[in-house]
Amino acid sequence: MSNVDQRPIILTGDRPTGQLHLGHFVGSLRSRVGLQDSHHQHLLLADAQALTDNADNPDKVRRNILEVALDYLAVGIDPTKTTICVQSCLPALNELTMLYLNFVTVARLERNPTIKSEIQMRGFERDIPAGFLCYPVAQAADITAFKATVVPVGEDQIPMIEQTNEIVRRVNRQIGQDLLPECKALLSNMARLPGFDGKAKMSKSLGNTIVLNASDKDIKKAVNAMYTDPNHLRIEDPGQVEGNIVFTYLDAFDPNKEEVEELKAHYRRGGLGDGTVKKRLEGVLKELITPIRERREELAKDPDYIMDVLRQGTDKCRLITQQTLDEVKDGLGLFKF
Ligand code: TRP
């Protein structure tokens, strides 16, 4: 192998506002584990971005950096293959953000569909923190600072990728060369997992999540509460599979696709009770989550190790991001004293 790493570069990240859950797992965590050999992968703990709507609770953000890092390692992110870094410790990102802000209009920021729906969800109305409105620009700084071309994210992040590429094109045009690469979102084949209550999205604020270290009891409770087909009253009735969350989860997590198809056919015909399907799902989820939970418990006993991983990862990323900042400043003809 040549000593120049030719693998495509990945940058992706999460806001550390809470533990990660099965929605994150199917949306992007699972694919990140698979990508860390074929790609040069960086994971960003986006604490600065988390502060854009948690300015009154920096302590929560700080605590959750450790929780999310534990989640990463517990699912199989290997810190010798993937660099994990803390966003707020990379000052070059802020400098790039300041430069990029001049290549974006306020109207364009207000049109970003993800920002629009988040503003609505958070009830900001006109009292939008300026940092919040601008976080897509900071995210463009994150992605471009690493010269990432692949960004594995959930589908709600597609507008961020589009906005990043617009900034890339404007900056490159100004500089007069293709310094920054455009990137593309890498969506998993299951981009969005519904909550166990059947709501469109699994989300902490909706209280419908299954966390990655859920106990057997938590799993059982969530599966029992799962939304099925409300018209499937007796076992012998034909049931509906579409929109039946238990089957959605089996599709996402059951390794035996063939048996799941057989179960669906049986359910549609009638004669298969919700209880039987739920029992199977409970078993599948326990098998998935138990090793993650046990690994996480082990890792949590040694917070110093986690801190070392974060410190070393951040040190590496500081060099990478500073290098890109220098190139952009050179391209724009700014002083570099
Ligand atoms: N916005 C992402 C989220 O809410 C987190 C994030 C921050 C990110 N910076 C990023 C994702 C860069 C991909 C690339 O989950």
Tab-separated table of C-alpha atoms and ligand atoms in Angstrom:
chain	number	residue	atom	x	y	z
A	1	MET	CA	0.000	0.000	0.000
A	2	SER	CA	1.307	3.470	-0.803
A	3	ASN	CA	1.746	5.774	2.141
A	4	VAL	CA	-0.669	8.314	0.670
A	5	ASP	CA	-4.165	7.545	1.905
A	6	GLN	CA	-6.374	7.515	-1.199
A	7	ARG	CA	-9.573	6.467	0.509
A	8	PRO	CA	-12.548	8.860	0.227
A	9	ILE	CA	-12.888	11.139	3.232
A	10	ILE	CA	-15.915	10.985	5.493
A	11	LEU	CA	-16.979	13.582	7.989
A	12	THR	CA	-20.122	13.213	9.947
A	13	GLY	CA	-21.233	13.969	13.451
A	14	ASP	CA	-23.864	14.228	16.099
A	15	ARG	CA	-25.046	16.869	18.477
A	16	PRO	CA	-24.317	15.657	21.980
A	17	THR	CA	-27.675	16.463	23.525
A	18	GLY	CA	-28.544	12.973	24.715
A	19	GLN	CA	-27.686	9.325	24.342
A	20	LEU	CA	-27.970	7.903	20.866
A	21	HIS	CA	-30.826	5.526	20.073
A	22	LEU	CA	-31.937	2.943	17.539
A	23	GLY	CA	-32.986	5.720	15.142
A	24	HIS	CA	-29.364	6.886	14.986
A	25	PHE	CA	-28.261	3.287	14.695
A	26	VAL	CA	-30.228	2.522	11.520
A	27	GLY	CA	-29.897	6.075	10.171
A	28	SER	CA	-26.113	6.256	10.206
A	29	LEU	CA	-24.219	4.587	13.082
A	30	ARG	CA	-24.484	1.126	11.569
A	31	SER	CA	-23.112	2.278	8.227
A	32	ARG	CA	-20.285	4.237	9.872
A	33	VAL	CA	-19.005	1.042	11.448
A	34	GLY	CA	-18.953	-0.580	8.021
A	35	LEU	CA	-17.262	2.411	6.358
A	36	GLN	CA	-14.284	2.847	8.630
A	37	ASP	CA	-12.063	0.464	6.642
A	38	SER	CA	-12.891	1.608	3.130
A	39	HIS	CA	-12.913	5.311	4.033
A	40	HIS	CA	-10.853	7.805	5.979
A	41	GLN	CA	-13.491	8.563	8.565
A	42	HIS	CA	-13.821	11.408	11.073
A	43	LEU	CA	-16.613	11.782	13.599
A	44	LEU	CA	-17.405	15.155	15.051
A	45	LEU	CA	-19.007	15.588	18.440
A	46	ALA	CA	-20.854	18.752	17.471
A	47	ASP	CA	-21.034	20.434	20.861
A	48	ALA	CA	-20.799	23.955	19.438
A	49	GLN	CA	-23.737	23.193	17.167
A	50	ALA	CA	-25.657	21.724	20.100
A	51	LEU	CA	-25.212	25.036	21.919
A	52	THR	CA	-27.054	26.891	19.146
A	53	ASP	CA	-30.287	25.775	20.767
A	54	ASN	CA	-28.993	24.840	24.218
A	55	ALA	CA	-27.152	27.999	25.187
A	56	ASP	CA	-28.841	27.861	28.585
A	57	ASN	CA	-27.586	24.352	29.260
A	58	PRO	CA	-23.915	23.950	28.375
A	59	ASP	CA	-23.572	21.439	31.171
A	60	LYS	CA	-25.963	19.049	29.437
A	61	VAL	CA	-23.980	19.334	26.213
A	62	ARG	CA	-20.692	18.765	28.010
A	63	ARG	CA	-21.954	15.656	29.806
A	64	ASN	CA	-23.372	14.169	26.655
A	65	ILE	CA	-20.058	14.372	24.811
A	66	LEU	CA	-18.958	11.440	26.925
A	67	GLU	CA	-22.266	9.602	26.477
A	68	VAL	CA	-22.174	9.858	22.681
A	69	ALA	CA	-18.503	8.879	22.598
A	70	LEU	CA	-19.427	5.797	24.635
A	71	ASP	CA	-22.212	5.024	22.177
A	72	TYR	CA	-19.758	5.279	19.266
A	73	LEU	CA	-17.252	2.910	20.796
A	74	ALA	CA	-19.919	0.514	22.053
A	75	VAL	CA	-21.409	-0.009	18.576
A	76	GLY	CA	-17.981	-0.732	17.126
A	77	ILE	CA	-16.454	2.545	16.000
A	78	ASP	CA	-12.754	1.808	16.331
A	79	PRO	CA	-10.708	4.864	17.373
A	80	THR	CA	-7.619	3.444	15.653
A	81	LYS	CA	-9.531	3.640	12.360
A	82	THR	CA	-11.914	6.565	12.900
A	83	THR	CA	-10.842	9.863	14.447
A	84	ILE	CA	-13.334	11.207	16.947
A	85	CYS	CA	-13.056	14.902	17.750
A	86	VAL	CA	-14.741	17.658	19.748
A	87	GLN	CA	-16.022	20.505	17.583
A	88	SER	CA	-15.574	23.358	20.066
A	89	CYS	CA	-11.865	22.544	20.365
A	90	LEU	CA	-11.220	23.165	16.672
A	91	PRO	CA	-10.948	26.953	16.263
A	92	ALA	CA	-10.322	26.717	12.504
A	93	LEU	CA	-13.967	25.679	12.135
A	94	ASN	CA	-15.118	28.970	13.600
A	95	GLU	CA	-12.802	30.950	11.356
A	96	LEU	CA	-14.052	29.162	8.264
A	97	THR	CA	-17.620	29.776	9.419
A	98	MET	CA	-16.966	33.523	9.651
A	99	LEU	CA	-15.557	33.560	6.128
A	100	TYR	CA	-18.364	31.447	4.686
A	101	LEU	CA	-21.093	33.587	6.283
A	102	ASN	CA	-20.277	36.216	3.682
A	103	PHE	CA	-21.159	33.805	0.887
A	104	VAL	CA	-24.697	33.110	2.170
A	105	THR	CA	-27.766	35.316	2.349
A	106	VAL	CA	-30.106	35.496	5.324
A	107	ALA	CA	-32.987	34.691	2.965
A	108	ARG	CA	-31.252	31.477	1.920
A	109	LEU	CA	-30.722	30.494	5.548
A	110	GLU	CA	-34.376	31.133	6.313
A	111	ARG	CA	-35.407	28.929	3.391
A	112	ASN	CA	-33.449	25.875	4.603
A	113	PRO	CA	-36.244	23.316	5.141
A	114	THR	CA	-34.566	21.636	8.120
A	115	ILE	CA	-34.007	24.977	9.839
A	116	LYS	CA	-37.596	25.979	9.081
A	117	SER	CA	-39.085	22.896	10.706
A	118	GLU	CA	-36.660	23.051	13.640
A	119	ILE	CA	-37.617	26.684	14.277
A	120	GLN	CA	-41.237	25.607	14.331
A	121	MET	CA	-40.597	22.601	16.575
A	122	ARG	CA	-38.645	24.677	19.071
A	123	GLY	CA	-41.239	27.471	19.027
A	124	PHE	CA	-38.611	30.148	18.310
A	125	GLU	CA	-40.898	32.207	16.042
A	126	ARG	CA	-39.011	35.518	15.650
A	127	ASP	CA	-36.687	34.894	18.605
A	128	ILE	CA	-34.280	32.720	16.682
A	129	PRO	CA	-30.759	32.647	18.098
A	130	ALA	CA	-28.499	33.989	15.328
A	131	GLY	CA	-26.160	31.063	15.892
A	132	PHE	CA	-29.018	28.681	15.255
A	133	LEU	CA	-30.010	30.266	11.960
A	134	CYS	CA	-26.391	30.092	10.857
A	135	TYR	CA	-25.535	26.572	11.953
A	136	PRO	CA	-25.828	25.193	8.406
A	137	VAL	CA	-22.921	27.466	7.529
A	138	ALA	CA	-20.925	26.129	10.463
A	139	GLN	CA	-21.799	22.641	9.257
A	140	ALA	CA	-20.449	23.551	5.818
A	141	ALA	CA	-17.255	24.590	7.615
A	142	ASP	CA	-17.163	21.219	9.406
A	143	ILE	CA	-17.517	19.239	6.198
A	144	THR	CA	-15.184	21.294	4.036
A	145	ALA	CA	-12.488	21.680	6.696
A	146	PHE	CA	-11.962	17.932	6.373
A	147	LYS	CA	-12.393	18.042	2.576
A	148	ALA	CA	-14.970	15.331	3.044
A	149	THR	CA	-16.778	14.036	-0.033
A	150	VAL	CA	-19.031	11.553	1.755
A	151	VAL	CA	-21.353	12.497	4.613
A	152	PRO	CA	-23.368	9.628	6.136
A	153	VAL	CA	-26.409	11.230	7.731
A	154	GLY	CA	-30.150	10.833	8.189
A	155	GLU	CA	-32.429	12.255	5.515
A	156	ASP	CA	-33.211	15.361	7.579
A	157	GLN	CA	-29.651	16.502	6.866
A	158	ILE	CA	-29.970	16.604	3.067
A	159	PRO	CA	-30.679	20.374	3.037
A	160	MET	CA	-27.420	20.882	4.947
A	161	ILE	CA	-25.492	19.054	2.254
A	162	GLU	CA	-27.142	21.129	-0.468
A	163	GLN	CA	-26.296	24.311	1.350
A	164	THR	CA	-22.725	23.144	1.875
A	165	ASN	CA	-22.297	22.530	-1.835
A	166	GLU	CA	-23.649	25.977	-2.672
A	167	ILE	CA	-21.052	27.506	-0.362
A	168	VAL	CA	-18.335	25.302	-1.847
A	169	ARG	CA	-19.184	26.528	-5.350
A	170	ARG	CA	-19.240	30.185	-4.307
A	171	VAL	CA	-15.960	29.999	-2.412
A	172	ASN	CA	-14.260	28.087	-5.221
A	173	ARG	CA	-15.516	30.612	-7.752
A	174	GLN	CA	-14.130	33.461	-5.649
A	175	ILE	CA	-10.812	31.718	-5.198
A	176	GLY	CA	-10.683	30.740	-8.859
A	177	GLN	CA	-9.894	27.083	-8.322
A	178	ASP	CA	-11.587	23.915	-7.051
A	179	LEU	CA	-10.016	24.049	-3.632
A	180	LEU	CA	-12.985	22.656	-1.729
A	181	PRO	CA	-14.616	19.436	-2.941
A	182	GLU	CA	-18.370	19.044	-3.178
A	183	CYS	CA	-19.840	16.335	-0.983
A	184	LYS	CA	-22.740	13.955	-1.090
A	185	ALA	CA	-25.007	12.579	1.585
A	186	LEU	CA	-24.840	8.872	2.139
A	187	LEU	CA	-28.249	7.691	3.265
A	188	SER	CA	-28.798	4.269	4.731
A	189	ASN	CA	-31.479	2.191	3.042
A	190	MET	CA	-33.562	2.862	6.138
A	191	ALA	CA	-33.133	6.593	6.518
A	192	ARG	CA	-35.714	7.133	9.213
A	193	LEU	CA	-36.922	4.819	11.938
A	194	PRO	CA	-40.363	5.650	13.352
A	195	GLY	CA	-40.764	5.893	17.110
A	196	PHE	CA	-42.157	2.843	18.858
A	197	ASP	CA	-45.447	4.721	19.252
A	198	GLY	CA	-45.813	4.888	15.461
A	199	LYS	CA	-44.930	8.608	15.224
A	200	ALA	CA	-42.926	9.451	12.112
A	201	LYS	CA	-39.614	9.862	13.871
A	202	MET	CA	-37.805	8.344	16.809
A	203	SER	CA	-36.806	11.334	18.867
A	204	LYS	CA	-35.886	12.021	22.423
A	205	SER	CA	-38.199	15.001	22.678
A	206	LEU	CA	-41.137	12.792	21.652
A	207	GLY	CA	-40.225	10.230	24.318
A	208	ASN	CA	-40.490	7.332	21.864
A	209	THR	CA	-36.885	6.167	21.675
A	210	ILE	CA	-35.092	2.937	22.459
A	211	VAL	CA	-31.604	3.882	23.610
A	212	LEU	CA	-28.548	1.840	22.686
A	213	ASN	CA	-28.095	0.606	26.234
A	214	ALA	CA	-31.753	-0.182	26.896
A	215	SER	CA	-32.296	-2.883	29.515
A	216	ASP	CA	-34.236	-6.051	28.705
A	217	LYS	CA	-37.111	-4.522	30.642
A	218	ASP	CA	-37.011	-1.289	28.597
A	219	ILE	CA	-37.002	-3.305	25.382
A	220	LYS	CA	-39.961	-5.406	26.466
A	221	LYS	CA	-41.905	-2.325	27.503
A	222	ALA	CA	-41.246	-0.509	24.229
A	223	VAL	CA	-42.159	-3.539	22.110
A	224	ASN	CA	-45.343	-4.151	24.063
A	225	ALA	CA	-46.354	-0.517	23.579
A	226	MET	CA	-45.721	-0.734	19.842
A	227	TYR	CA	-48.318	0.348	17.411
A	228	THR	CA	-49.615	-2.467	15.168
A	229	ASP	CA	-52.716	-2.713	13.005
A	230	PRO	CA	-55.614	-1.285	15.035
A	231	ASN	CA	-58.111	-3.350	12.993
A	232	HIS	CA	-56.358	-6.631	13.694
A	233	LEU	CA	-58.567	-7.573	16.626
A	234	ARG	CA	-58.569	-11.367	16.627
A	235	ILE	CA	-55.701	-13.646	15.727
A	236	GLU	CA	-57.580	-15.195	12.821
A	237	ASP	CA	-58.298	-11.795	11.209
A	238	PRO	CA	-56.121	-10.750	8.272
A	239	GLY	CA	-53.764	-7.999	9.373
A	240	GLN	CA	-52.018	-5.099	7.715
A	241	VAL	CA	-48.237	-4.991	7.491
A	242	GLU	CA	-47.866	-1.505	5.995
A	243	GLY	CA	-47.603	1.082	8.744
A	244	ASN	CA	-47.384	-1.704	11.312
A	245	ILE	CA	-44.421	-0.605	13.367
A	246	VAL	CA	-43.522	-4.092	14.580
A	247	PHE	CA	-42.896	-5.137	10.982
A	248	THR	CA	-41.057	-1.899	10.220
A	249	TYR	CA	-38.671	-2.757	13.053
A	250	LEU	CA	-38.333	-6.373	11.941
A	251	ASP	CA	-37.388	-5.092	8.484
A	252	ALA	CA	-34.783	-2.833	10.055
A	253	PHE	CA	-33.247	-5.270	12.536
A	254	ASP	CA	-34.123	-8.914	11.895
A	255	PRO	CA	-31.178	-10.557	10.126
A	256	ASN	CA	-33.400	-13.267	8.671
A	257	LYS	CA	-35.200	-11.427	5.849
A	258	GLU	CA	-36.754	-14.590	4.441
A	259	GLU	CA	-38.500	-15.499	7.671
A	260	VAL	CA	-39.719	-11.928	8.039
A	261	GLU	CA	-41.310	-12.155	4.586
A	262	GLU	CA	-43.000	-15.414	5.591
A	263	LEU	CA	-44.284	-13.808	8.780
A	264	LYS	CA	-45.687	-10.891	6.803
A	265	ALA	CA	-47.517	-13.235	4.440
A	266	HIS	CA	-48.927	-15.161	7.404
A	267	TYR	CA	-50.014	-11.954	9.121
A	268	ARG	CA	-51.779	-10.740	5.975
A	269	ARG	CA	-53.569	-14.081	5.578
A	270	GLY	CA	-54.679	-14.090	9.204
A	271	GLY	CA	-53.872	-16.531	11.970
A	272	LEU	CA	-50.796	-14.765	13.325
A	273	GLY	CA	-51.208	-12.802	16.520
A	274	ASP	CA	-49.504	-9.521	17.419
A	275	GLY	CA	-48.115	-11.192	20.527
A	276	THR	CA	-46.136	-13.740	18.496
A	277	VAL	CA	-44.643	-11.100	16.194
A	278	LYS	CA	-43.788	-8.883	19.142
A	279	LYS	CA	-42.068	-11.755	20.939
A	280	ARG	CA	-39.869	-12.263	17.908
A	281	LEU	CA	-39.009	-8.564	17.701
A	282	GLU	CA	-38.218	-8.488	21.407
A	283	GLY	CA	-35.736	-11.325	20.878
A	284	VAL	CA	-34.163	-9.622	17.850
A	285	LEU	CA	-33.718	-6.323	19.704
A	286	LYS	CA	-32.290	-8.027	22.778
A	287	GLU	CA	-29.751	-9.810	20.629
A	288	LEU	CA	-28.737	-6.542	19.021
A	289	ILE	CA	-28.663	-4.383	22.132
A	290	THR	CA	-27.257	-6.727	24.816
A	291	PRO	CA	-23.660	-6.791	23.478
A	292	ILE	CA	-23.748	-3.013	22.889
A	293	ARG	CA	-24.997	-2.408	26.426
A	294	GLU	CA	-22.389	-4.714	27.957
A	295	ARG	CA	-19.576	-3.149	25.972
A	296	ARG	CA	-20.779	0.313	26.968
A	297	GLU	CA	-20.854	-0.653	30.646
A	298	GLU	CA	-17.263	-1.881	30.407
A	299	LEU	CA	-16.075	1.267	28.635
A	300	ALA	CA	-17.891	3.533	31.083
A	301	LYS	CA	-15.694	2.194	33.880
A	302	ASP	CA	-12.699	3.946	32.337
A	303	PRO	CA	-13.612	7.567	31.506
A	304	ASP	CA	-9.909	8.482	31.298
A	305	TYR	CA	-9.558	6.200	28.305
A	306	ILE	CA	-12.489	7.903	26.573
A	307	MET	CA	-10.958	11.315	27.323
A	308	ASP	CA	-7.659	10.162	25.794
A	309	VAL	CA	-9.439	9.001	22.647
A	310	LEU	CA	-11.155	12.377	22.336
A	311	ARG	CA	-8.023	14.381	23.062
A	312	GLN	CA	-5.887	12.473	20.570
A	313	GLY	CA	-8.595	12.531	17.889
A	314	THR	CA	-9.089	16.263	18.365
A	315	ASP	CA	-5.337	16.922	18.158
A	316	LYS	CA	-5.205	15.160	14.775
A	317	CYS	CA	-8.220	17.039	13.494
A	318	ARG	CA	-6.809	20.377	14.633
A	319	LEU	CA	-4.000	19.983	12.102
A	320	ILE	CA	-6.314	18.930	9.278
A	321	THR	CA	-8.779	21.776	9.809
A	322	GLN	CA	-6.057	24.401	10.254
A	323	GLN	CA	-4.490	23.289	6.982
A	324	THR	CA	-7.744	23.850	5.089
A	325	LEU	CA	-8.256	27.223	6.756
A	326	ASP	CA	-4.760	28.260	5.643
A	327	GLU	CA	-5.541	27.211	2.082
A	328	VAL	CA	-8.814	29.135	2.024
A	329	LYS	CA	-7.117	32.223	3.439
A	330	ASP	CA	-4.370	31.906	0.847
A	331	GLY	CA	-6.972	31.504	-1.864
A	332	LEU	CA	-8.774	34.646	-0.737
A	333	GLY	CA	-5.496	36.483	-0.396
A	334	LEU	CA	-5.835	37.186	3.332
A	335	PHE	CA	-2.966	37.836	5.681
A	336	LYS	CA	-1.626	34.915	7.662
A	337	PHE	CA	0.589	36.505	10.311
B	1	TRP	N1	-26.420	18.473	12.183
B	1	TRP	C1	-26.035	17.147	12.545
B	1	TRP	C2	-27.168	16.550	13.399
B	1	TRP	O1	-27.979	17.274	13.912
B	1	TRP	C3	-24.745	17.080	13.315
B	1	TRP	C4	-23.568	17.596	12.546
B	1	TRP	C5	-22.788	18.673	12.860
B	1	TRP	C6	-23.041	17.074	11.344
B	1	TRP	N2	-21.810	18.835	11.951
B	1	TRP	C7	-21.923	17.882	11.015
B	1	TRP	C8	-23.392	16.006	10.529
B	1	TRP	C9	-21.185	17.661	9.859
B	1	TRP	C10	-22.658	15.796	9.371
B	1	TRP	C11	-21.564	16.612	9.053
B	1	TRP	O2	-27.205	15.363	13.565
